[in-house]
Amino acid sequence: TSEILQDECEAKGMTRVLAKNAFIKDSAGNCFESVAQMQLPTICVPCGNKICDEQESDCNCPQDCKKNT
């Protein structure tokens, strides 16, 4: 049998997403992963709690953050 282990974010009831500074936006406000970094940083955030927390943005947690925040 195989056992699926939760990552550190899931164990805390959070979601692993890219850090909000790992995105760039085009002139239309669309989000793209930054290619300027060798490795894109990830963070644990409570995405989905209907609160746009400090580390969340419309790029990494659109369900909590309104576009262009």
PDB file of N, CA and C in Angstrom:
ATOM      1  N   THR A   1       0.847  -1.188   0.000  1.00  0.00           N
ATOM      2  CA  THR A   1       0.000   0.000   0.000  1.00  0.00           C
ATOM      3  C   THR A   1       0.881   1.235   0.000  1.00  0.00           C
ATOM      4  N   SER A   2       0.355   2.291  -0.521  1.00  0.00           N
ATOM      5  CA  SER A   2       1.105   3.545  -0.508  1.00  0.00           C
ATOM      6  C   SER A   2       0.420   4.515   0.439  1.00  0.00           C
ATOM      7  N   GLU A   3       1.221   5.316   1.057  1.00  0.00           N
ATOM      8  CA  GLU A   3       0.708   6.302   2.000  1.00  0.00           C
ATOM      9  C   GLU A   3       1.032   7.679   1.454  1.00  0.00           C
ATOM     10  N   ILE A   4       0.026   8.521   1.352  1.00  0.00           N
ATOM     11  CA  ILE A   4       0.235   9.877   0.881  1.00  0.00           C
ATOM     12  C   ILE A   4       0.394  10.771   2.092  1.00  0.00           C
ATOM     13  N   LEU A   5       1.558  11.386   2.188  1.00  0.00           N
ATOM     14  CA  LEU A   5       1.842  12.261   3.316  1.00  0.00           C
ATOM     15  C   LEU A   5       1.495  13.696   2.956  1.00  0.00           C
ATOM     16  N   GLN A   6       0.999  14.426   3.932  1.00  0.00           N
ATOM     17  CA  GLN A   6       0.716  15.837   3.732  1.00  0.00           C
ATOM     18  C   GLN A   6       2.025  16.613   3.766  1.00  0.00           C
ATOM     19  N   ASP A   7       2.115  17.653   2.931  1.00  0.00           N
ATOM     20  CA  ASP A   7       3.283  18.498   3.043  1.00  0.00           C
ATOM     21  C   ASP A   7       3.089  19.428   4.245  1.00  0.00           C
ATOM     22  N   GLU A   8       4.096  20.219   4.563  1.00  0.00           N
ATOM     23  CA  GLU A   8       4.035  21.057   5.766  1.00  0.00           C
ATOM     24  C   GLU A   8       2.884  22.054   5.723  1.00  0.00           C
ATOM     25  N   CYS A   9       2.512  22.519   4.543  1.00  0.00           N
ATOM     26  CA  CYS A   9       1.393  23.459   4.432  1.00  0.00           C
ATOM     27  C   CYS A   9       0.070  22.759   4.718  1.00  0.00           C
ATOM     28  N   GLU A  10      -0.138  21.623   4.062  1.00  0.00           N
ATOM     29  CA  GLU A  10      -1.382  20.877   4.259  1.00  0.00           C
ATOM     30  C   GLU A  10      -1.560  20.468   5.712  1.00  0.00           C
ATOM     31  N   ALA A  11      -0.482  20.118   6.373  1.00  0.00           N
ATOM     32  CA  ALA A  11      -0.554  19.717   7.775  1.00  0.00           C
ATOM     33  C   ALA A  11      -1.040  20.861   8.660  1.00  0.00           C
ATOM     34  N   LYS A  12      -0.822  22.101   8.217  1.00  0.00           N
ATOM     35  CA  LYS A  12      -1.273  23.280   8.964  1.00  0.00           C
ATOM     36  C   LYS A  12      -2.621  23.790   8.456  1.00  0.00           C
ATOM     37  N   GLY A  13      -3.230  23.083   7.499  1.00  0.00           N
ATOM     38  CA  GLY A  13      -4.506  23.516   6.940  1.00  0.00           C
ATOM     39  C   GLY A  13      -4.349  24.662   5.959  1.00  0.00           C
ATOM     40  N   MET A  14      -3.156  24.799   5.375  1.00  0.00           N
ATOM     41  CA  MET A  14      -2.884  25.874   4.438  1.00  0.00           C
ATOM     42  C   MET A  14      -2.596  25.310   3.053  1.00  0.00           C
ATOM     43  N   THR A  15      -2.324  26.193   2.121  1.00  0.00           N
ATOM     44  CA  THR A  15      -2.049  25.816   0.747  1.00  0.00           C
ATOM     45  C   THR A  15      -0.662  26.313   0.355  1.00  0.00           C
ATOM     46  N   ARG A  16       0.094  25.507  -0.383  1.00  0.00           N
ATOM     47  CA  ARG A  16       1.405  25.933  -0.881  1.00  0.00           C
ATOM     48  C   ARG A  16       1.196  26.649  -2.203  1.00  0.00           C
ATOM     49  N   VAL A  17       1.632  27.903  -2.281  1.00  0.00           N
ATOM     50  CA  VAL A  17       1.530  28.713  -3.490  1.00  0.00           C
ATOM     51  C   VAL A  17       2.854  29.423  -3.727  1.00  0.00           C
ATOM     52  N   LEU A  18       3.002  29.984  -4.909  1.00  0.00           N
ATOM     53  CA  LEU A  18       4.164  30.815  -5.175  1.00  0.00           C
ATOM     54  C   LEU A  18       4.056  32.110  -4.375  1.00  0.00           C
ATOM     55  N   ALA A  19       5.172  32.603  -3.909  1.00  0.00           N
ATOM     56  CA  ALA A  19       5.190  33.879  -3.196  1.00  0.00           C
ATOM     57  C   ALA A  19       4.672  34.972  -4.128  1.00  0.00           C
ATOM     58  N   LYS A  20       4.002  35.975  -3.570  1.00  0.00           N
ATOM     59  CA  LYS A  20       3.386  36.987  -4.425  1.00  0.00           C
ATOM     60  C   LYS A  20       4.412  37.780  -5.229  1.00  0.00           C
ATOM     61  N   ASN A  21       5.650  37.863  -4.758  1.00  0.00           N
ATOM     62  CA  ASN A  21       6.669  38.578  -5.521  1.00  0.00           C
ATOM     63  C   ASN A  21       7.295  37.702  -6.605  1.00  0.00           C
ATOM     64  N   ALA A  22       6.807  36.483  -6.782  1.00  0.00           N
ATOM     65  CA  ALA A  22       7.296  35.581  -7.827  1.00  0.00           C
ATOM     66  C   ALA A  22       6.527  35.786  -9.128  1.00  0.00           C
ATOM     67  N   PHE A  23       5.638  36.772  -9.154  1.00  0.00           N
ATOM     68  CA  PHE A  23       4.824  37.040 -10.336  1.00  0.00           C
ATOM     69  C   PHE A  23       5.136  38.416 -10.900  1.00  0.00           C
ATOM     70  N   ILE A  24       4.946  38.541 -12.199  1.00  0.00           N
ATOM     71  CA  ILE A  24       4.948  39.844 -12.856  1.00  0.00           C
ATOM     72  C   ILE A  24       3.615  39.964 -13.564  1.00  0.00           C
ATOM     73  N   LYS A  25       3.191  41.191 -13.816  1.00  0.00           N
ATOM     74  CA  LYS A  25       1.924  41.414 -14.511  1.00  0.00           C
ATOM     75  C   LYS A  25       2.179  42.134 -15.820  1.00  0.00           C
ATOM     76  N   ASP A  26       1.390  41.769 -16.824  1.00  0.00           N
ATOM     77  CA  ASP A  26       1.493  42.477 -18.095  1.00  0.00           C
ATOM     78  C   ASP A  26       0.616  43.725 -18.032  1.00  0.00           C
ATOM     79  N   SER A  27       0.576  44.468 -19.108  1.00  0.00           N
ATOM     80  CA  SER A  27      -0.173  45.734 -19.121  1.00  0.00           C
ATOM     81  C   SER A  27      -1.669  45.544 -18.919  1.00  0.00           C
ATOM     82  N   ALA A  28      -2.166  44.341 -19.175  1.00  0.00           N
ATOM     83  CA  ALA A  28      -3.583  44.047 -18.972  1.00  0.00           C
ATOM     84  C   ALA A  28      -3.869  43.543 -17.564  1.00  0.00           C
ATOM     85  N   GLY A  29      -2.821  43.385 -16.733  1.00  0.00           N
ATOM     86  CA  GLY A  29      -3.005  42.915 -15.370  1.00  0.00           C
ATOM     87  C   GLY A  29      -2.993  41.412 -15.221  1.00  0.00           C
ATOM     88  N   ASN A  30      -2.608  40.680 -16.275  1.00  0.00           N
ATOM     89  CA  ASN A  30      -2.532  39.225 -16.200  1.00  0.00           C
ATOM     90  C   ASN A  30      -1.256  38.806 -15.477  1.00  0.00           C
ATOM     91  N   CYS A  31      -1.345  37.766 -14.677  1.00  0.00           N
ATOM     92  CA  CYS A  31      -0.225  37.288 -13.872  1.00  0.00           C
ATOM     93  C   CYS A  31       0.599  36.247 -14.620  1.00  0.00           C
ATOM     94  N   PHE A  32       1.927  36.385 -14.524  1.00  0.00           N
ATOM     95  CA  PHE A  32       2.857  35.424 -15.100  1.00  0.00           C
ATOM     96  C   PHE A  32       3.953  35.145 -14.094  1.00  0.00           C
ATOM     97  N   GLU A  33       4.399  33.888 -14.043  1.00  0.00           N
ATOM     98  CA  GLU A  33       5.515  33.547 -13.163  1.00  0.00           C
ATOM     99  C   GLU A  33       6.759  34.266 -13.667  1.00  0.00           C
ATOM    100  N   SER A  34       7.484  34.855 -12.756  1.00  0.00           N
ATOM    101  CA  SER A  34       8.699  35.581 -13.108  1.00  0.00           C
ATOM    102  C   SER A  34       9.763  34.614 -13.604  1.00  0.00           C
ATOM    103  N   VAL A  35      10.367  34.927 -14.743  1.00  0.00           N
ATOM    104  CA  VAL A  35      11.449  34.095 -15.260  1.00  0.00           C
ATOM    105  C   VAL A  35      12.805  34.663 -14.846  1.00  0.00           C
ATOM    106  N   ALA A  36      12.792  35.723 -14.071  1.00  0.00           N
ATOM    107  CA  ALA A  36      14.036  36.350 -13.638  1.00  0.00           C
ATOM    108  C   ALA A  36      14.709  35.568 -12.513  1.00  0.00           C
ATOM    109  N   GLN A  37      13.975  34.683 -11.856  1.00  0.00           N
ATOM    110  CA  GLN A  37      14.504  33.931 -10.726  1.00  0.00           C
ATOM    111  C   GLN A  37      14.820  32.502 -11.159  1.00  0.00           C
ATOM    112  N   MET A  38      15.902  31.956 -10.627  1.00  0.00           N
ATOM    113  CA  MET A  38      16.262  30.583 -10.948  1.00  0.00           C
ATOM    114  C   MET A  38      15.282  29.586 -10.331  1.00  0.00           C
ATOM    115  N   GLN A  39      14.840  29.871  -9.140  1.00  0.00           N
ATOM    116  CA  GLN A  39      13.896  28.992  -8.457  1.00  0.00           C
ATOM    117  C   GLN A  39      12.798  29.865  -7.878  1.00  0.00           C
ATOM    118  N   LEU A  40      11.547  29.536  -8.174  1.00  0.00           N
ATOM    119  CA  LEU A  40      10.437  30.337  -7.676  1.00  0.00           C
ATOM    120  C   LEU A  40      10.112  29.932  -6.240  1.00  0.00           C
ATOM    121  N   PRO A  41      10.101  30.900  -5.314  1.00  0.00           N
ATOM    122  CA  PRO A  41       9.836  30.587  -3.916  1.00  0.00           C
ATOM    123  C   PRO A  41       8.365  30.259  -3.666  1.00  0.00           C
ATOM    124  N   THR A  42       8.141  29.294  -2.791  1.00  0.00           N
ATOM    125  CA  THR A  42       6.777  28.966  -2.392  1.00  0.00           C
ATOM    126  C   THR A  42       6.603  29.278  -0.913  1.00  0.00           C
ATOM    127  N   ILE A  43       5.365  29.522  -0.543  1.00  0.00           N
ATOM    128  CA  ILE A  43       5.020  29.838   0.844  1.00  0.00           C
ATOM    129  C   ILE A  43       3.730  29.107   1.206  1.00  0.00           C
ATOM    130  N   CYS A  44       3.455  29.020   2.489  1.00  0.00           N
ATOM    131  CA  CYS A  44       2.201  28.456   2.981  1.00  0.00           C
ATOM    132  C   CYS A  44       1.267  29.607   3.328  1.00  0.00           C
ATOM    133  N   VAL A  45       0.074  29.600   2.769  1.00  0.00           N
ATOM    134  CA  VAL A  45      -0.915  30.633   3.063  1.00  0.00           C
ATOM    135  C   VAL A  45      -2.282  29.988   3.287  1.00  0.00           C
ATOM    136  N   PRO A  46      -3.151  30.656   4.027  1.00  0.00           N
ATOM    137  CA  PRO A  46      -4.496  30.124   4.248  1.00  0.00           C
ATOM    138  C   PRO A  46      -5.432  30.466   3.088  1.00  0.00           C
ATOM    139  N   CYS A  47      -5.003  30.193   1.870  1.00  0.00           N
ATOM    140  CA  CYS A  47      -5.774  30.517   0.674  1.00  0.00           C
ATOM    141  C   CYS A  47      -7.125  29.802   0.718  1.00  0.00           C
ATOM    142  N   GLY A  48      -8.165  30.556   0.460  1.00  0.00           N
ATOM    143  CA  GLY A  48      -9.511  29.995   0.481  1.00  0.00           C
ATOM    144  C   GLY A  48     -10.309  30.385   1.714  1.00  0.00           C
ATOM    145  N   ASN A  49      -9.714  31.247   2.578  1.00  0.00           N
ATOM    146  CA  ASN A  49     -10.430  31.649   3.796  1.00  0.00           C
ATOM    147  C   ASN A  49     -11.197  32.959   3.632  1.00  0.00           C
ATOM    148  N   LYS A  50     -11.289  33.454   2.387  1.00  0.00           N
ATOM    149  CA  LYS A  50     -12.024  34.673   2.051  1.00  0.00           C
ATOM    150  C   LYS A  50     -11.379  35.941   2.611  1.00  0.00           C
ATOM    151  N   ILE A  51     -10.099  35.860   3.021  1.00  0.00           N
ATOM    152  CA  ILE A  51      -9.350  37.008   3.514  1.00  0.00           C
ATOM    153  C   ILE A  51      -8.073  37.109   2.694  1.00  0.00           C
ATOM    154  N   CYS A  52      -7.809  38.283   2.145  1.00  0.00           N
ATOM    155  CA  CYS A  52      -6.589  38.479   1.373  1.00  0.00           C
ATOM    156  C   CYS A  52      -5.476  38.813   2.362  1.00  0.00           C
ATOM    157  N   ASP A  53      -4.780  37.768   2.806  1.00  0.00           N
ATOM    158  CA  ASP A  53      -3.724  37.919   3.796  1.00  0.00           C
ATOM    159  C   ASP A  53      -2.509  38.618   3.185  1.00  0.00           C
ATOM    160  N   GLU A  54      -1.592  39.066   4.028  1.00  0.00           N
ATOM    161  CA  GLU A  54      -0.436  39.856   3.603  1.00  0.00           C
ATOM    162  C   GLU A  54       0.394  39.175   2.524  1.00  0.00           C
ATOM    163  N   GLN A  55       0.546  37.870   2.594  1.00  0.00           N
ATOM    164  CA  GLN A  55       1.378  37.136   1.638  1.00  0.00           C
ATOM    165  C   GLN A  55       0.607  36.660   0.407  1.00  0.00           C
ATOM    166  N   GLU A  56      -0.687  37.001   0.332  1.00  0.00           N
ATOM    167  CA  GLU A  56      -1.515  36.588  -0.800  1.00  0.00           C
ATOM    168  C   GLU A  56      -1.713  37.751  -1.765  1.00  0.00           C
ATOM    169  N   SER A  57      -1.994  37.420  -3.010  1.00  0.00           N
ATOM    170  CA  SER A  57      -2.306  38.428  -4.019  1.00  0.00           C
ATOM    171  C   SER A  57      -3.312  37.835  -4.998  1.00  0.00           C
ATOM    172  N   ASP A  58      -3.744  38.649  -5.950  1.00  0.00           N
ATOM    173  CA  ASP A  58      -4.657  38.122  -6.958  1.00  0.00           C
ATOM    174  C   ASP A  58      -3.962  37.117  -7.868  1.00  0.00           C
ATOM    175  N   CYS A  59      -2.633  37.064  -7.826  1.00  0.00           N
ATOM    176  CA  CYS A  59      -1.894  36.095  -8.645  1.00  0.00           C
ATOM    177  C   CYS A  59      -1.775  34.737  -7.958  1.00  0.00           C
ATOM    178  N   ASN A  60      -1.445  34.716  -6.663  1.00  0.00           N
ATOM    179  CA  ASN A  60      -1.220  33.429  -6.005  1.00  0.00           C
ATOM    180  C   ASN A  60      -2.431  32.923  -5.227  1.00  0.00           C
ATOM    181  N   CYS A  61      -3.421  33.765  -5.015  1.00  0.00           N
ATOM    182  CA  CYS A  61      -4.636  33.325  -4.319  1.00  0.00           C
ATOM    183  C   CYS A  61      -5.827  34.152  -4.808  1.00  0.00           C
ATOM    184  N   PRO A  62      -6.210  33.979  -6.060  1.00  0.00           N
ATOM    185  CA  PRO A  62      -7.283  34.812  -6.618  1.00  0.00           C
ATOM    186  C   PRO A  62      -8.630  34.641  -5.922  1.00  0.00           C
ATOM    187  N   GLN A  63      -8.862  33.481  -5.299  1.00  0.00           N
ATOM    188  CA  GLN A  63     -10.145  33.295  -4.635  1.00  0.00           C
ATOM    189  C   GLN A  63     -10.290  34.184  -3.391  1.00  0.00           C
ATOM    190  N   ASP A  64      -9.177  34.638  -2.817  1.00  0.00           N
ATOM    191  CA  ASP A  64      -9.241  35.528  -1.655  1.00  0.00           C
ATOM    192  C   ASP A  64      -8.991  36.993  -2.011  1.00  0.00           C
ATOM    193  N   CYS A  65      -8.234  37.233  -3.052  1.00  0.00           N
ATOM    194  CA  CYS A  65      -7.820  38.594  -3.384  1.00  0.00           C
ATOM    195  C   CYS A  65      -8.439  39.052  -4.704  1.00  0.00           C
ATOM    196  N   LYS A  66      -8.992  40.233  -4.682  1.00  0.00           N
ATOM    197  CA  LYS A  66      -9.575  40.787  -5.893  1.00  0.00           C
ATOM    198  C   LYS A  66      -8.465  41.125  -6.883  1.00  0.00           C
ATOM    199  N   LYS A  67      -8.782  41.101  -8.146  1.00  0.00           N
ATOM    200  CA  LYS A  67      -7.808  41.418  -9.188  1.00  0.00           C
ATOM    201  C   LYS A  67      -7.296  42.842  -8.999  1.00  0.00           C
ATOM    202  N   ASN A  68      -6.010  43.020  -9.316  1.00  0.00           N
ATOM    203  CA  ASN A  68      -5.324  44.320  -9.234  1.00  0.00           C
ATOM    204  C   ASN A  68      -5.106  44.806  -7.815  1.00  0.00           C
ATOM    205  N   THR A  69      -4.920  43.886  -6.844  1.00  0.00           N
ATOM    206  CA  THR A  69      -4.609  44.305  -5.476  1.00  0.00           C
ATOM    207  C   THR A  69      -3.137  44.148  -5.218  1.00  0.00           C
TER     208      THR A  69
END
